[in-house]
mmCIF file of C-alpha atoms and ligand atoms in Angstrom:
data_model
loop_
_atom_site.group_PDB
_atom_site.id
_atom_site.type_symbol
_atom_site.label_atom_id
_atom_site.label_comp_id
_atom_site.label_asym_id
_atom_site.label_seq_id
_atom_site.Cartn_x
_atom_site.Cartn_y
_atom_site.Cartn_z
ATOM 1 C CA MET A 111 146.555 103.793 221.170
ATOM 2 C CA ARG A 112 148.960 105.543 223.211
ATOM 3 C CA PRO A 113 146.275 108.174 224.528
ATOM 4 C CA LYS A 114 143.625 105.888 225.110
ATOM 5 C CA LEU A 115 146.196 103.457 227.444
ATOM 6 C CA CYS A 116 146.864 106.422 229.150
ATOM 7 C CA LEU A 117 143.259 107.203 230.338
ATOM 8 C CA ILE A 118 142.854 103.927 231.472
ATOM 9 C CA LEU A 119 146.071 103.975 233.369
ATOM 10 C CA LEU A 120 145.661 107.648 234.760
ATOM 11 C CA PRO A 121 142.755 106.581 237.253
ATOM 12 C CA LEU A 122 145.034 103.626 238.781
ATOM 13 C CA LEU A 123 148.051 106.076 238.759
ATOM 14 C CA LEU A 124 146.509 108.542 240.676
ATOM 15 C CA LEU A 125 144.744 106.266 242.930
ATOM 16 C CA ALA A 126 148.364 104.874 244.236
ATOM 17 C CA ALA A 127 149.088 108.824 244.793
ATOM 18 C CA LEU A 128 145.879 109.571 246.822
ATOM 19 C CA PRO A 129 146.290 110.589 250.853
ATOM 20 C CA ALA A 130 146.702 107.370 252.298
ATOM 21 C CA ASP A 131 149.145 109.131 254.728
ATOM 22 C CA ALA A 132 147.262 112.188 255.588
ATOM 23 C CA PHE A 133 145.945 113.101 258.833
ATOM 24 C CA GLY A 134 142.081 111.988 258.054
ATOM 25 C CA PRO A 135 139.201 113.942 257.037
ATOM 26 C CA LEU A 136 137.582 113.863 260.759
ATOM 27 C CA GLY A 137 140.549 115.594 262.191
ATOM 28 C CA HIS A 138 140.824 118.230 259.772
ATOM 29 C CA GLN A 139 136.895 118.764 259.636
ATOM 30 C CA THR A 140 136.898 118.882 263.353
ATOM 31 C CA VAL A 141 139.668 121.509 263.797
ATOM 32 C CA GLY A 142 138.175 123.543 261.572
ATOM 33 C CA GLY A 143 134.690 123.357 262.948
ATOM 34 C CA ILE A 144 136.211 124.077 266.537
ATOM 35 C CA ALA A 145 137.933 127.480 264.888
ATOM 36 C CA ASP A 146 134.386 128.172 262.994
ATOM 37 C CA GLN A 147 132.545 127.848 266.570
ATOM 38 C CA LEU A 148 135.420 130.152 268.260
ATOM 39 C CA LEU A 149 135.268 132.776 265.585
ATOM 40 C CA ARG A 150 131.356 132.992 265.615
ATOM 41 C CA GLY A 151 130.380 136.667 265.159
ATOM 42 C CA SER A 152 134.200 137.901 264.820
ATOM 43 C CA PRO A 153 135.673 140.077 262.054
ATOM 44 C CA ALA A 154 137.649 137.252 261.207
ATOM 45 C CA ALA A 155 134.539 135.259 260.951
ATOM 46 C CA VAL A 156 133.404 137.522 258.062
ATOM 47 C CA ARG A 157 136.871 137.470 256.437
ATOM 48 C CA VAL A 158 136.957 133.879 256.506
ATOM 49 C CA ARG A 159 133.373 133.421 254.598
ATOM 50 C CA SER A 160 133.765 136.210 252.264
ATOM 51 C CA ILE A 161 137.138 134.677 251.202
ATOM 52 C CA LEU A 162 136.294 131.233 250.936
ATOM 53 C CA GLY A 163 132.510 131.154 250.265
ATOM 54 C CA SER A 164 132.210 128.450 252.930
ATOM 55 C CA ASN A 165 133.274 127.643 256.349
ATOM 56 C CA LEU A 166 136.674 126.597 257.621
ATOM 57 C CA GLN A 167 135.409 123.079 258.189
ATOM 58 C CA THR A 168 134.930 122.206 254.710
ATOM 59 C CA ALA A 169 137.976 124.219 253.335
ATOM 60 C CA ALA A 170 139.826 122.101 255.812
ATOM 61 C CA VAL A 171 140.273 119.067 253.596
ATOM 62 C CA TRP A 172 141.076 120.896 250.257
ATOM 63 C CA ALA A 173 144.770 120.380 250.515
ATOM 64 C CA ASP A 174 144.192 116.615 250.795
ATOM 65 C CA CYS A 175 141.778 116.641 247.830
ATOM 66 C CA ALA A 176 144.299 118.143 245.919
ATOM 67 C CA LYS A 177 146.779 115.067 246.407
ATOM 68 C CA GLY A 178 144.064 113.706 243.931
ATOM 69 C CA VAL A 179 145.916 115.775 240.968
ATOM 70 C CA GLY A 180 148.585 113.686 239.460
ATOM 71 C CA GLN A 181 150.338 113.378 236.002
ATOM 72 C CA ALA A 182 149.977 110.178 233.804
ATOM 73 C CA LYS A 183 153.622 110.615 233.007
ATOM 74 C CA PRO A 184 156.567 113.325 233.376
ATOM 75 C CA GLY A 185 155.314 116.336 231.291
ATOM 76 C CA ALA A 186 151.651 114.994 231.132
ATOM 77 C CA PRO A 187 148.606 117.458 231.966
ATOM 78 C CA PHE A 188 148.064 117.909 235.765
ATOM 79 C CA VAL A 189 144.508 116.381 235.999
ATOM 80 C CA TYR A 190 142.391 116.091 239.213
ATOM 81 C CA ASP A 191 140.811 112.497 239.536
ATOM 82 C CA GLY A 192 140.452 111.668 242.718
ATOM 83 C CA SER A 193 136.604 110.895 242.325
ATOM 84 C CA GLY A 194 135.388 108.218 244.298
ATOM 85 C CA PRO A 195 136.935 107.046 247.475
ATOM 86 C CA TYR A 196 136.971 110.141 249.383
ATOM 87 C CA PRO A 197 133.293 111.494 249.939
ATOM 88 C CA GLU A 198 134.547 114.681 251.707
ATOM 89 C CA CYS A 199 136.064 115.991 248.373
ATOM 90 C CA THR A 200 132.899 115.524 246.523
ATOM 91 C CA TYR A 201 132.143 119.299 247.335
ATOM 92 C CA TYR A 202 135.291 120.112 245.444
ATOM 93 C CA GLU A 203 134.703 117.931 242.175
ATOM 94 C CA ASN A 204 132.966 120.500 239.906
ATOM 95 C CA PRO A 205 135.051 121.909 237.240
ATOM 96 C CA ALA A 206 135.941 125.085 238.556
ATOM 97 C CA SER A 207 137.072 123.729 241.902
ATOM 98 C CA GLN A 208 138.919 120.686 240.131
ATOM 99 C CA ALA A 209 140.680 123.219 237.838
ATOM 100 C CA ALA A 210 141.744 125.223 241.159
ATOM 101 C CA MET A 211 143.380 122.258 242.535
ATOM 102 C CA GLU A 212 145.332 121.344 239.282
ATOM 103 C CA ALA A 213 146.669 124.822 239.079
ATOM 104 C CA PHE A 214 147.915 124.474 242.801
ATOM 105 C CA VAL A 215 149.761 121.412 242.295
ATOM 106 C CA ARG A 216 151.240 122.343 238.889
ATOM 107 C CA ARG A 217 152.573 125.611 240.506
ATOM 108 C CA ASN A 218 153.941 123.320 243.591
ATOM 109 C CA ALA A 219 155.207 120.593 241.903
ATOM 110 C CA THR A 220 157.886 119.616 239.439
ATOM 111 C CA HIS A 221 156.296 116.214 238.537
ATOM 112 C CA CYS A 222 153.548 114.344 240.143
ATOM 113 C CA TYR A 223 153.307 111.105 238.284
ATOM 114 C CA ALA A 224 153.064 107.414 240.082
ATOM 115 C CA ASN A 225 155.796 107.371 242.737
ATOM 116 C CA SER A 226 156.958 110.766 242.237
ATOM 117 C CA SER A 227 159.006 111.655 245.370
ATOM 118 C CA ASP A 228 157.795 114.497 247.638
ATOM 119 C CA GLU A 229 160.683 116.375 246.435
ATOM 120 C CA VAL A 230 159.222 116.928 242.832
ATOM 121 C CA CYS A 231 155.593 116.229 243.929
ATOM 122 C CA ARG A 232 156.565 119.003 246.294
ATOM 123 C CA HIS A 233 152.978 120.440 247.536
ATOM 124 C CA LYS A 234 152.896 117.019 249.700
ATOM 125 C CA SER A 235 156.134 117.904 251.527
ATOM 126 C CA TYR A 236 154.113 120.777 252.701
ATOM 127 C CA HIS A 237 151.965 118.576 255.023
ATOM 128 C CA TYR A 238 154.812 117.354 257.638
ATOM 129 C CA THR A 239 158.343 118.288 259.087
ATOM 130 C CA ASP A 240 160.436 115.082 260.815
ATOM 131 C CA VAL A 241 162.106 116.330 263.665
ATOM 132 C CA ALA A 242 163.958 113.912 265.680
ATOM 133 C CA THR A 243 162.758 112.852 268.688
ATOM 134 C CA THR A 244 165.843 113.237 270.225
ATOM 135 C CA GLN A 245 165.340 117.118 269.806
ATOM 136 C CA THR A 246 163.500 119.452 272.272
ATOM 137 C CA ARG A 247 162.449 122.183 269.966
ATOM 138 C CA TYR A 248 161.583 122.480 266.081
ATOM 139 C CA ALA A 249 164.475 124.366 264.464
ATOM 140 C CA ARG A 250 164.972 124.897 260.674
ATOM 141 C CA GLY A 251 168.064 123.091 259.932
ATOM 142 C CA LEU A 252 167.666 120.129 261.893
ATOM 143 C CA VAL A 253 167.018 116.768 259.942
ATOM 144 C CA GLY A 254 164.062 116.372 258.535
ATOM 145 C CA THR A 255 163.331 120.019 258.144
ATOM 146 C CA SER A 256 163.127 122.202 255.244
ATOM 147 C CA ASP A 257 162.221 125.543 253.650
ATOM 148 C CA HIS A 258 159.064 123.449 252.067
ATOM 149 C CA ASP A 259 157.876 122.039 255.180
ATOM 150 C CA LEU A 260 154.945 122.246 257.241
ATOM 151 C CA VAL A 261 156.388 125.060 259.174
ATOM 152 C CA ALA A 262 157.362 126.971 256.408
ATOM 153 C CA ALA A 263 154.234 126.105 254.211
ATOM 154 C CA ILE A 264 151.998 127.841 257.494
ATOM 155 C CA GLN A 265 154.144 130.581 257.642
ATOM 156 C CA ALA A 266 154.025 131.116 253.586
ATOM 157 C CA CYS A 267 150.069 131.063 253.997
ATOM 158 C CA VAL A 268 150.077 133.699 256.774
ATOM 159 C CA ALA A 269 152.300 136.070 254.679
ATOM 160 C CA VAL A 270 149.897 135.829 251.605
ATOM 161 C CA LEU A 271 146.817 136.503 254.272
ATOM 162 C CA ARG A 272 148.805 139.658 255.153
ATOM 163 C CA ASP A 273 149.361 140.720 251.881
ATOM 164 C CA GLU A 274 152.822 139.920 251.358
ATOM 165 C CA ALA A 275 154.418 137.570 248.942
ATOM 166 C CA ALA A 276 154.950 134.130 249.884
ATOM 167 C CA PRO A 277 158.516 132.914 250.003
ATOM 168 C CA ALA A 278 160.071 130.639 247.670
ATOM 169 C CA PRO A 279 159.479 127.751 246.765
ATOM 170 C CA PHE A 280 155.813 128.608 247.523
ATOM 171 C CA HIS A 281 153.565 129.636 244.741
ATOM 172 C CA ILE A 282 149.998 130.521 246.415
ATOM 173 C CA ALA A 283 147.815 132.449 243.945
ATOM 174 C CA SER A 284 145.126 133.949 246.394
ATOM 175 C CA LYS A 285 143.939 134.583 249.742
ATOM 176 C CA LYS A 286 141.335 131.834 249.201
ATOM 177 C CA GLU A 287 144.111 129.405 248.263
ATOM 178 C CA ALA A 288 146.133 130.511 251.287
ATOM 179 C CA LEU A 289 143.039 130.160 253.488
ATOM 180 C CA ARG A 290 142.385 126.391 252.451
ATOM 181 C CA LEU A 291 145.856 125.461 253.030
ATOM 182 C CA LEU A 292 146.003 127.117 256.291
ATOM 183 C CA SER A 293 143.138 125.668 257.725
ATOM 184 C CA HIS A 294 144.153 122.135 256.723
ATOM 185 C CA TYR A 295 148.010 122.377 257.419
ATOM 186 C CA LEU A 296 147.170 123.733 261.380
ATOM 187 C CA GLY A 297 145.601 120.340 261.413
ATOM 188 C CA ASP A 298 148.638 118.611 260.429
ATOM 189 C CA LEU A 299 151.002 120.729 262.881
ATOM 190 C CA HIS A 300 149.034 118.796 265.522
ATOM 191 C CA GLN A 301 149.249 115.271 264.420
ATOM 192 C CA PRO A 302 152.192 114.120 266.263
ATOM 193 C CA MET A 303 153.374 111.836 263.336
ATOM 194 C CA HIS A 304 153.289 114.896 260.997
ATOM 195 C CA VAL A 305 155.785 116.555 263.312
ATOM 196 C CA LEU A 306 158.236 114.540 264.990
ATOM 197 C CA SER A 307 160.000 111.296 263.968
ATOM 198 C CA VAL A 308 161.842 108.530 265.493
ATOM 199 C CA TYR A 309 165.071 107.528 263.835
ATOM 200 C CA LEU A 310 166.104 104.028 264.265
ATOM 201 C CA ASP A 311 169.367 102.256 263.694
ATOM 202 C CA ALA A 312 169.315 98.875 261.925
ATOM 203 C CA SER A 313 168.790 97.032 265.283
ATOM 204 C CA GLY A 314 166.028 99.180 266.117
ATOM 205 C CA GLN A 315 167.908 101.413 268.509
ATOM 206 C CA VAL A 316 166.800 105.160 268.665
ATOM 207 C CA LEU A 317 169.291 107.645 267.405
ATOM 208 C CA ASN A 318 170.061 111.198 267.234
ATOM 209 C CA PRO A 319 170.443 111.951 263.256
ATOM 210 C CA ASP A 320 171.540 115.287 264.053
ATOM 211 C CA VAL A 321 175.091 114.137 265.419
ATOM 212 C CA GLY A 322 177.683 112.819 263.181
ATOM 213 C CA VAL A 323 176.767 111.848 259.403
ATOM 214 C CA PHE A 324 173.214 111.067 258.702
ATOM 215 C CA ASP A 325 172.275 107.691 257.196
ATOM 216 C CA PRO A 326 169.041 108.258 255.374
ATOM 217 C CA LYS A 327 168.197 104.658 256.061
ATOM 218 C CA SER A 328 167.081 105.652 259.879
ATOM 219 C CA SER A 329 164.470 107.542 258.882
ATOM 220 C CA THR A 330 161.170 105.997 259.502
ATOM 221 C CA LYS A 331 159.535 108.884 257.410
ATOM 222 C CA GLY A 332 157.014 110.050 259.989
ATOM 223 C CA ALA A 333 156.279 106.585 261.183
ATOM 224 C CA ASN A 334 155.412 105.322 257.720
ATOM 225 C CA THR A 335 158.087 102.642 257.814
ATOM 226 C CA ILE A 336 157.006 101.220 261.714
ATOM 227 C CA LEU A 337 154.138 98.612 261.554
ATOM 228 C CA LEU A 338 152.188 98.059 264.875
ATOM 229 C CA LYS A 339 150.106 95.071 264.820
ATOM 230 C CA GLY A 340 150.439 95.265 260.890
ATOM 231 C CA SER A 341 149.109 99.117 260.743
ATOM 232 C CA LYS A 342 151.169 101.827 259.747
ATOM 233 C CA LEU A 343 151.932 103.570 262.783
ATOM 234 C CA HIS A 344 151.671 106.993 261.082
ATOM 235 C CA ALA A 345 147.995 105.870 259.640
ATOM 236 C CA LEU A 346 147.011 104.821 263.272
ATOM 237 C CA TRP A 347 147.341 108.400 264.219
ATOM 238 C CA ASP A 348 145.914 109.861 261.163
ATOM 239 C CA GLY A 349 142.556 107.900 262.078
ATOM 240 C CA VAL A 350 140.229 109.651 264.524
ATOM 241 C CA PRO A 351 137.498 108.232 266.029
ATOM 242 C CA GLY A 352 133.925 109.212 264.521
ATOM 243 C CA SER A 353 132.522 109.353 268.287
ATOM 244 C CA LEU A 354 135.238 111.508 269.324
ATOM 245 C CA ALA A 355 134.983 113.866 266.209
ATOM 246 C CA THR A 356 131.051 114.203 266.714
ATOM 247 C CA ARG A 357 131.464 115.078 270.246
ATOM 248 C CA LEU A 358 134.104 117.575 269.542
ATOM 249 C CA LEU A 359 132.080 119.098 267.005
ATOM 250 C CA ALA A 360 128.882 119.027 269.061
ATOM 251 C CA GLY A 361 130.286 121.941 271.020
ATOM 252 C CA GLU A 362 132.650 119.889 273.783
ATOM 253 C CA GLY A 363 135.578 121.089 271.227
ATOM 254 C CA ALA A 364 135.009 124.748 271.192
ATOM 255 C CA ALA A 365 134.238 124.459 274.885
ATOM 256 C CA ALA A 366 137.802 123.142 275.709
ATOM 257 C CA ALA A 367 139.421 125.386 272.963
ATOM 258 C CA ALA A 368 138.361 128.352 274.689
ATOM 259 C CA GLN A 369 140.431 127.269 277.703
ATOM 260 C CA VAL A 370 143.692 126.841 275.448
ATOM 261 C CA PRO A 371 146.060 129.510 276.798
ATOM 262 C CA ALA A 372 146.756 132.383 274.391
ATOM 263 C CA THR A 373 150.621 131.881 272.375
ATOM 264 C CA PRO A 374 153.048 134.137 273.935
ATOM 265 C CA GLY A 375 155.313 136.282 271.161
ATOM 266 C CA SER A 376 154.374 137.897 267.548
ATOM 267 C CA PRO A 377 152.560 135.666 265.336
ATOM 268 C CA GLN A 378 155.413 135.331 263.055
ATOM 269 C CA SER A 379 156.858 133.134 265.836
ATOM 270 C CA TRP A 380 153.836 131.162 266.305
ATOM 271 C CA PRO A 381 154.279 128.096 263.774
ATOM 272 C CA GLU A 382 157.842 127.117 264.956
ATOM 273 C CA ALA A 383 156.472 127.478 268.855
ATOM 274 C CA TRP A 384 153.491 125.081 267.724
ATOM 275 C CA ALA A 385 155.536 122.653 266.262
ATOM 276 C CA THR A 386 157.693 122.691 269.352
ATOM 277 C CA ASP A 387 154.940 122.224 271.654
ATOM 278 C CA THR A 388 153.516 119.080 269.408
ATOM 279 C CA LEU A 389 157.475 117.553 269.536
ATOM 280 C CA LEU A 390 157.030 117.667 273.056
ATOM 281 C CA ALA A 391 153.296 116.609 273.784
ATOM 282 C CA GLY A 392 153.615 113.587 271.180
ATOM 283 C CA GLN A 393 157.320 112.193 272.606
ATOM 284 C CA PRO A 394 155.223 109.718 274.505
ATOM 285 C CA ALA A 395 153.305 108.328 271.232
ATOM 286 C CA LEU A 396 157.008 107.181 270.532
ATOM 287 C CA SER A 397 158.852 106.614 273.466
ATOM 288 C CA VAL A 398 156.695 104.145 275.001
ATOM 289 C CA LEU A 399 157.114 101.755 271.989
ATOM 290 C CA SER A 400 160.021 99.030 271.535
ATOM 291 C CA PHE A 401 161.597 98.100 268.237
ATOM 292 C CA ALA A 402 162.537 95.121 266.249
ATOM 293 C CA PRO A 403 165.452 95.313 264.128
ATOM 294 C CA ARG A 404 164.766 96.717 260.511
ATOM 295 C CA ASP A 405 163.814 94.024 258.246
ATOM 296 C CA ALA A 406 164.881 93.575 254.517
ATOM 297 C CA THR A 407 161.959 95.530 253.287
ATOM 298 C CA GLY A 408 163.375 98.389 255.540
ATOM 299 C CA VAL A 409 160.585 98.520 258.076
ATOM 300 C CA TRP A 410 160.611 98.400 261.839
ATOM 301 C CA ARG A 411 157.815 96.260 263.783
ATOM 302 C CA ALA A 412 156.679 98.031 267.189
ATOM 303 C CA THR A 413 155.491 96.799 270.134
ATOM 304 C CA ALA A 414 153.304 99.092 272.442
ATOM 305 C CA PRO A 415 151.764 98.906 276.071
ATOM 306 C CA ALA A 416 148.506 97.449 276.380
ATOM 307 C CA ASP A 417 146.656 100.916 276.895
ATOM 308 C CA TYR A 418 148.329 102.407 273.861
ATOM 309 C CA LYS A 419 144.909 103.095 271.749
ATOM 310 C CA ALA A 420 143.456 104.947 274.968
ATOM 311 C CA ARG A 421 146.495 106.882 275.125
ATOM 312 C CA ARG A 422 146.502 107.584 271.551
ATOM 313 C CA GLU A 423 142.846 108.957 271.648
ATOM 314 C CA ALA A 424 143.411 111.052 274.480
ATOM 315 C CA LEU A 425 146.081 112.905 272.988
ATOM 316 C CA GLN A 426 144.396 113.042 269.757
ATOM 317 C CA ARG A 427 141.602 115.027 271.520
ATOM 318 C CA GLU A 428 144.042 117.342 273.204
ATOM 319 C CA GLN A 429 145.681 117.966 269.900
ATOM 320 C CA MET A 430 142.853 118.485 267.915
ATOM 321 C CA ILE A 431 141.199 120.989 270.568
ATOM 322 C CA LYS A 432 144.570 123.103 270.523
ATOM 323 C CA ALA A 433 144.897 123.197 266.605
ATOM 324 C CA GLY A 434 141.255 124.643 266.427
ATOM 325 C CA ALA A 435 142.123 126.977 269.295
ATOM 326 C CA ARG A 436 145.277 128.046 267.499
ATOM 327 C CA LEU A 437 143.603 128.121 263.984
ATOM 328 C CA ALA A 438 141.185 130.814 265.454
ATOM 329 C CA GLU A 439 143.569 132.895 267.186
ATOM 330 C CA LEU A 440 146.035 133.046 264.207
ATOM 331 C CA LEU A 441 143.277 134.529 261.938
ATOM 332 C CA ARG A 442 141.899 136.771 264.835
ATOM 333 C CA ALA A 443 145.334 138.028 264.799
ATOM 334 C CA ILE A 444 145.525 138.734 261.039
ATOM 335 C CA TRP A 445 141.912 140.155 261.190
ATOM 336 C CA PRO A 446 141.453 141.633 264.624
HETATM 337 ZN ZN1 ZN B 447 147.489 117.123 255.305
#
């Protein structure tokens, strides 16, 4: 009976682990699509096509689709079963692509069964960092950062694309895998709730977690434990309006991205500099909110100004444009 029970339970367990907290597919596809348009006709575009066999717009959702890989229980095989609810993943739902997603997760996780933490289902932690809003720059070692956070993940992908080894704990098997991941992580790096996090005390006052003894209960987990009108604040920021994505992909995005200033310094320093840029650009997304005391379930309810939705969409637009510009900038630096 047991194997059969596992087969029945597995889809349910995996559904619970699917990318509810991921920057949505529209955002990632828009970032990839803007970069595709900027790179058109360049040596980098030729390399991208030969490595991926697709464009960046398609590749940019792969890392979230890989979150559909899980285990029925500790020690069980890693199996992709994300099919159904995420149409953007249909492209990868064939035996070879599913095997590639399973292999990536197996190499970058200890366990990935239902409710596994991001520490043991480690590849999920590659999508974010949680620098406190009280900081003015990203620096490794601050509360919410780690050697397997979003900034470290981008640096690891760049190393592999430059024929260097990825630093531990990353296990990136090929340039194809690195480019799929990079095209996704650059999008996450520009979603404010994937980079900055407000830390709150029990009464809902903002605190600085880098001073004194850090209390893990003060973490809002990238705004996943903040509710705004009943919705997770993180999820609101993941959602990109379809009309905005359509406009940006129709050429408005690439035209604006061409005006984004070049990043100074060496490409090795860019991921940290861009994280700092998102930290600063994203501050108003949290600083205009006020918070009720933490409730018994560990959740804070937020109140926002009346024009918060309009402000959010304006910032999302700006951030997707910067992400597309910087993805293209980084690939041009790798393949001039
Ligand atoms: Zn992500």
